[in-house]
Amino acid sequence: YEDSANCVSSWLLTYLTPVLRMGASKILEPEDVGPPSSCDRAKHCYDAVQSLWVVEVARAKEANEKARVAHQKKLETIPADRIKQRAKVGKFQPKPPNLAKVLWRSFGYWRVWWAVALYVISAVLQFMPVLILNDLVQYFEVADKENYTCLLLHPWADVAGLFVFPMLVSVLQTRSQVILNHCAIFIRTSVSTLLFSKALTISAAGRAQTSTGQVVNMMSNDTQQLQRFLQFFGFTLVAPIQIVLSLVLIYRQVGNATWVGIAFMLGLVPINGVVFSKISKMRRKVLKYSDSRVKIINEILAGIRIIKFYAWEGPFGKEVQRLRDKELQALTTLAYTSAIGFSLIMLSAPIINPILVFSVFIKISDESLTAAKAFTTIALFNIMRFPFAFLPMGFLQFIQSKIALRRLSRYLELSELEGYVESLPRFG
């Protein structure tokens, strides 16, 4: 449906109308949805990434070789008896190929930044209804309405703006999310096909450095983690802009009382650091226990006859349960840390902030707290609530995606089988 849609249909998503109507009348079957978009097909994704990955691996090898030679020359200039000086130079650490760069280039930098630009524009336009609301409340507060100049020149234009601007925000955000979702599907599909291709060509030495459980986790969890991060990518980039604009507009309303809110948010920064470090640590533990559990399950299934012959079900069951208990304990700690860090701290911050700001404003300001200032300030804090919620969540997804990319790059770098079969010309 999407490939045959025109420009207007692509922006307004009207090409989904037949599917939605069909879904309202019956249960949808796979053939009712239609084929996937051409840019989401596995062959297109794999071909786009594979060629760039080969070039990136060759570039990384060449750069590492040059760096290794330079490191060796640097060591040769230091006398052998100067152990401390040679220890400062350290061992040579080769840099892995940049998988993230390959994925971005294969999908297209311009498409990602176009989606981000659309989201930035929508984020800026999101403040217009708040300014219009402030203007309308001030219009009804003043006694001389004839000489009052509205934000959009006329009160009815302000009322129309309350409808037009949210609609524009919705259209721009929807288009941005469509592009980023295509990017997320492209990256998950391309990485999955790269892993599948690598599993077919990996050598015995490379297979000894990994396990089946790790490969299964990378195919399911790590690729899904990359997809999840890209769905939060737009929110994460735009959130600081929304927070700064909200604070500037709040300062115009309540003046120096805004600094109390800023101090409150700055006080949350070290708490965020503790939460993020704890989450990153627990995420690595979860992946470690999950790899071990899947590995032993595969080994049990492979040798189930021997286990049955010798009645070893009990010991192996206890070992699986031990690993599962550790994994559940790590998952529980991760869930509690996320819940406390995000729900209690981040979602409650925009609610506590207006209370602090209004309390300080009443005490330090000679001006009265008018309805226009109160409604506008509360609306701005409400806008700031979602950036506050999504910003730490986006950082969390970024941390987990870095861990996933490191695991994927390490596996894709393992040695492969050499091509020893040659195609000979056919005679006759």
Short mmCIF file of N, CA and C in Angstrom, two decimals, residues 313-382:
data_model
loop_
_atom_site.label_atom_id
_atom_site.label_comp_id
_atom_site.label_asym_id
_atom_site.label_seq_id
_atom_site.Cartn_x
_atom_site.Cartn_y
_atom_site.Cartn_z
N GLU A 313 18.48 -35.82 34.99
CA GLU A 313 17.52 -34.73 34.84
C GLU A 313 17.57 -33.78 36.04
N GLY A 314 17.69 -34.36 37.25
CA GLY A 314 17.70 -33.54 38.46
C GLY A 314 18.84 -32.55 38.52
N PRO A 315 20.11 -32.99 38.39
CA PRO A 315 21.23 -32.03 38.45
C PRO A 315 21.17 -30.96 37.36
N PHE A 316 20.81 -31.38 36.12
CA PHE A 316 20.75 -30.39 35.05
C PHE A 316 19.58 -29.43 35.27
N GLY A 317 18.46 -29.96 35.79
CA GLY A 317 17.34 -29.08 36.09
C GLY A 317 17.69 -28.05 37.14
N LYS A 318 18.45 -28.48 38.17
CA LYS A 318 18.88 -27.53 39.21
C LYS A 318 19.81 -26.46 38.64
N GLU A 319 20.68 -26.86 37.71
CA GLU A 319 21.60 -25.89 37.11
C GLU A 319 20.84 -24.86 36.27
N VAL A 320 19.86 -25.34 35.49
CA VAL A 320 19.04 -24.40 34.71
C VAL A 320 18.27 -23.47 35.64
N GLN A 321 17.71 -24.02 36.71
CA GLN A 321 16.95 -23.21 37.65
C GLN A 321 17.85 -22.19 38.35
N ARG A 322 19.10 -22.57 38.65
CA ARG A 322 20.03 -21.64 39.29
C ARG A 322 20.31 -20.45 38.38
N LEU A 323 20.58 -20.73 37.09
CA LEU A 323 20.83 -19.65 36.13
C LEU A 323 19.59 -18.80 35.92
N ARG A 324 18.42 -19.46 35.89
CA ARG A 324 17.19 -18.71 35.69
C ARG A 324 16.89 -17.82 36.91
N ASP A 325 17.17 -18.31 38.12
CA ASP A 325 16.97 -17.50 39.31
C ASP A 325 17.86 -16.26 39.29
N LYS A 326 19.12 -16.43 38.88
CA LYS A 326 20.03 -15.29 38.79
C LYS A 326 19.54 -14.29 37.74
N GLU A 327 19.06 -14.82 36.60
CA GLU A 327 18.55 -13.94 35.55
C GLU A 327 17.31 -13.18 36.03
N LEU A 328 16.41 -13.87 36.73
CA LEU A 328 15.21 -13.22 37.25
C LEU A 328 15.55 -12.18 38.31
N GLN A 329 16.56 -12.48 39.12
CA GLN A 329 16.98 -11.51 40.14
C GLN A 329 17.53 -10.25 39.48
N ALA A 330 18.35 -10.43 38.44
CA ALA A 330 18.88 -9.27 37.73
C ALA A 330 17.77 -8.50 37.02
N LEU A 331 16.80 -9.22 36.42
CA LEU A 331 15.67 -8.56 35.75
C LEU A 331 14.80 -7.80 36.76
N THR A 332 14.61 -8.37 37.94
CA THR A 332 13.82 -7.69 38.97
C THR A 332 14.50 -6.41 39.43
N THR A 333 15.80 -6.49 39.66
CA THR A 333 16.54 -5.29 40.05
C THR A 333 16.49 -4.23 38.96
N LEU A 334 16.62 -4.67 37.70
CA LEU A 334 16.54 -3.73 36.57
C LEU A 334 15.16 -3.08 36.50
N ALA A 335 14.11 -3.87 36.71
CA ALA A 335 12.75 -3.33 36.65
C ALA A 335 12.49 -2.33 37.78
N TYR A 336 12.93 -2.66 39.00
CA TYR A 336 12.73 -1.75 40.12
C TYR A 336 13.52 -0.46 39.93
N THR A 337 14.75 -0.59 39.43
CA THR A 337 15.57 0.61 39.21
C THR A 337 14.94 1.51 38.15
N SER A 338 14.45 0.90 37.08
CA SER A 338 13.79 1.68 36.03
C SER A 338 12.52 2.35 36.55
N ALA A 339 11.74 1.60 37.33
CA ALA A 339 10.49 2.16 37.84
C ALA A 339 10.73 3.32 38.79
N ILE A 340 11.70 3.16 39.70
CA ILE A 340 11.99 4.24 40.66
C ILE A 340 12.62 5.43 39.94
N GLY A 341 13.56 5.14 39.01
CA GLY A 341 14.27 6.21 38.32
C GLY A 341 13.39 7.01 37.40
N PHE A 342 12.45 6.34 36.72
CA PHE A 342 11.63 7.03 35.72
C PHE A 342 10.28 7.47 36.28
N SER A 343 9.54 6.55 36.88
CA SER A 343 8.19 6.89 37.34
C SER A 343 8.22 7.86 38.52
N LEU A 344 9.02 7.53 39.53
CA LEU A 344 9.00 8.34 40.74
C LEU A 344 9.74 9.66 40.57
N ILE A 345 10.93 9.61 39.94
CA ILE A 345 11.77 10.81 39.86
C ILE A 345 11.41 11.66 38.65
N MET A 346 11.40 11.03 37.44
CA MET A 346 11.24 11.81 36.22
C MET A 346 9.81 12.28 35.99
N LEU A 347 8.83 11.40 36.21
CA LEU A 347 7.45 11.80 35.93
C LEU A 347 6.90 12.72 37.02
N SER A 348 7.44 12.63 38.23
CA SER A 348 6.95 13.50 39.30
C SER A 348 7.63 14.87 39.28
N ALA A 349 8.78 14.99 38.62
CA ALA A 349 9.51 16.27 38.62
C ALA A 349 8.69 17.41 38.02
N PRO A 350 8.04 17.25 36.84
CA PRO A 350 7.25 18.36 36.31
C PRO A 350 6.02 18.69 37.15
N ILE A 351 5.60 17.80 38.05
CA ILE A 351 4.47 18.10 38.93
C ILE A 351 4.95 18.89 40.15
N ILE A 352 6.12 18.53 40.67
CA ILE A 352 6.67 19.23 41.84
C ILE A 352 7.18 20.62 41.45
N ASN A 353 7.71 20.73 40.24
CA ASN A 353 8.30 22.00 39.80
C ASN A 353 7.34 23.18 39.87
N PRO A 354 6.11 23.09 39.30
CA PRO A 354 5.21 24.25 39.39
C PRO A 354 4.88 24.66 40.82
N ILE A 355 4.77 23.67 41.71
CA ILE A 355 4.48 24.01 43.11
C ILE A 355 5.61 24.85 43.70
N LEU A 356 6.86 24.44 43.45
CA LEU A 356 8.01 25.20 43.96
C LEU A 356 8.08 26.58 43.33
N VAL A 357 7.87 26.65 42.01
CA VAL A 357 7.99 27.93 41.29
C VAL A 357 6.92 28.91 41.75
N PHE A 358 5.66 28.44 41.86
CA PHE A 358 4.59 29.34 42.28
C PHE A 358 4.78 29.80 43.73
N SER A 359 5.27 28.91 44.58
CA SER A 359 5.49 29.28 45.98
C SER A 359 6.54 30.38 46.08
N VAL A 360 7.63 30.25 45.33
CA VAL A 360 8.69 31.27 45.37
C VAL A 360 8.22 32.55 44.70
N PHE A 361 7.46 32.43 43.60
CA PHE A 361 6.99 33.64 42.89
C PHE A 361 6.10 34.50 43.79
N ILE A 362 5.22 33.86 44.56
CA ILE A 362 4.32 34.61 45.44
C ILE A 362 5.12 35.36 46.52
N LYS A 363 6.23 34.76 46.99
CA LYS A 363 7.00 35.36 48.07
C LYS A 363 7.94 36.46 47.61
N ILE A 364 8.54 36.31 46.43
CA ILE A 364 9.58 37.27 46.01
C ILE A 364 9.07 38.33 45.05
N SER A 365 7.90 38.13 44.45
CA SER A 365 7.44 39.06 43.42
C SER A 365 6.37 39.98 43.98
N ASP A 366 6.39 41.21 43.50
CA ASP A 366 5.36 42.18 43.87
C ASP A 366 4.12 42.03 43.00
N GLU A 367 4.27 41.35 41.87
CA GLU A 367 3.14 41.17 40.96
C GLU A 367 2.23 40.06 41.49
N SER A 368 0.97 40.15 41.10
CA SER A 368 0.02 39.11 41.48
C SER A 368 0.09 37.96 40.47
N LEU A 369 -0.26 36.79 40.93
CA LEU A 369 -0.27 35.61 40.07
C LEU A 369 -1.60 35.58 39.32
N THR A 370 -1.59 36.09 38.08
CA THR A 370 -2.81 36.17 37.29
C THR A 370 -3.15 34.82 36.68
N ALA A 371 -4.36 34.74 36.15
CA ALA A 371 -4.80 33.50 35.50
C ALA A 371 -3.96 33.21 34.27
N ALA A 372 -3.59 34.24 33.51
CA ALA A 372 -2.79 34.04 32.31
C ALA A 372 -1.43 33.43 32.66
N LYS A 373 -0.79 33.98 33.70
CA LYS A 373 0.51 33.44 34.10
C LYS A 373 0.39 32.02 34.63
N ALA A 374 -0.64 31.78 35.44
CA ALA A 374 -0.80 30.45 36.03
C ALA A 374 -1.09 29.40 34.97
N PHE A 375 -2.06 29.67 34.09
CA PHE A 375 -2.42 28.69 33.06
C PHE A 375 -1.26 28.45 32.09
N THR A 376 -0.57 29.53 31.70
CA THR A 376 0.54 29.39 30.75
C THR A 376 1.69 28.61 31.37
N THR A 377 2.02 28.91 32.62
CA THR A 377 3.12 28.21 33.28
C THR A 377 2.81 26.72 33.45
N ILE A 378 1.58 26.41 33.86
CA ILE A 378 1.20 25.00 34.02
C ILE A 378 1.23 24.28 32.67
N ALA A 379 0.76 24.97 31.61
CA ALA A 379 0.78 24.35 30.27
C ALA A 379 2.22 24.09 29.81
N LEU A 380 3.12 25.02 30.13
CA LEU A 380 4.53 24.82 29.74
C LEU A 380 5.16 23.68 30.53
N PHE A 381 4.82 23.57 31.80
CA PHE A 381 5.32 22.44 32.59
C PHE A 381 4.75 21.11 32.08
N ASN A 382 3.51 21.14 31.61
CA ASN A 382 2.93 19.93 31.03
C ASN A 382 3.65 19.53 29.74
#
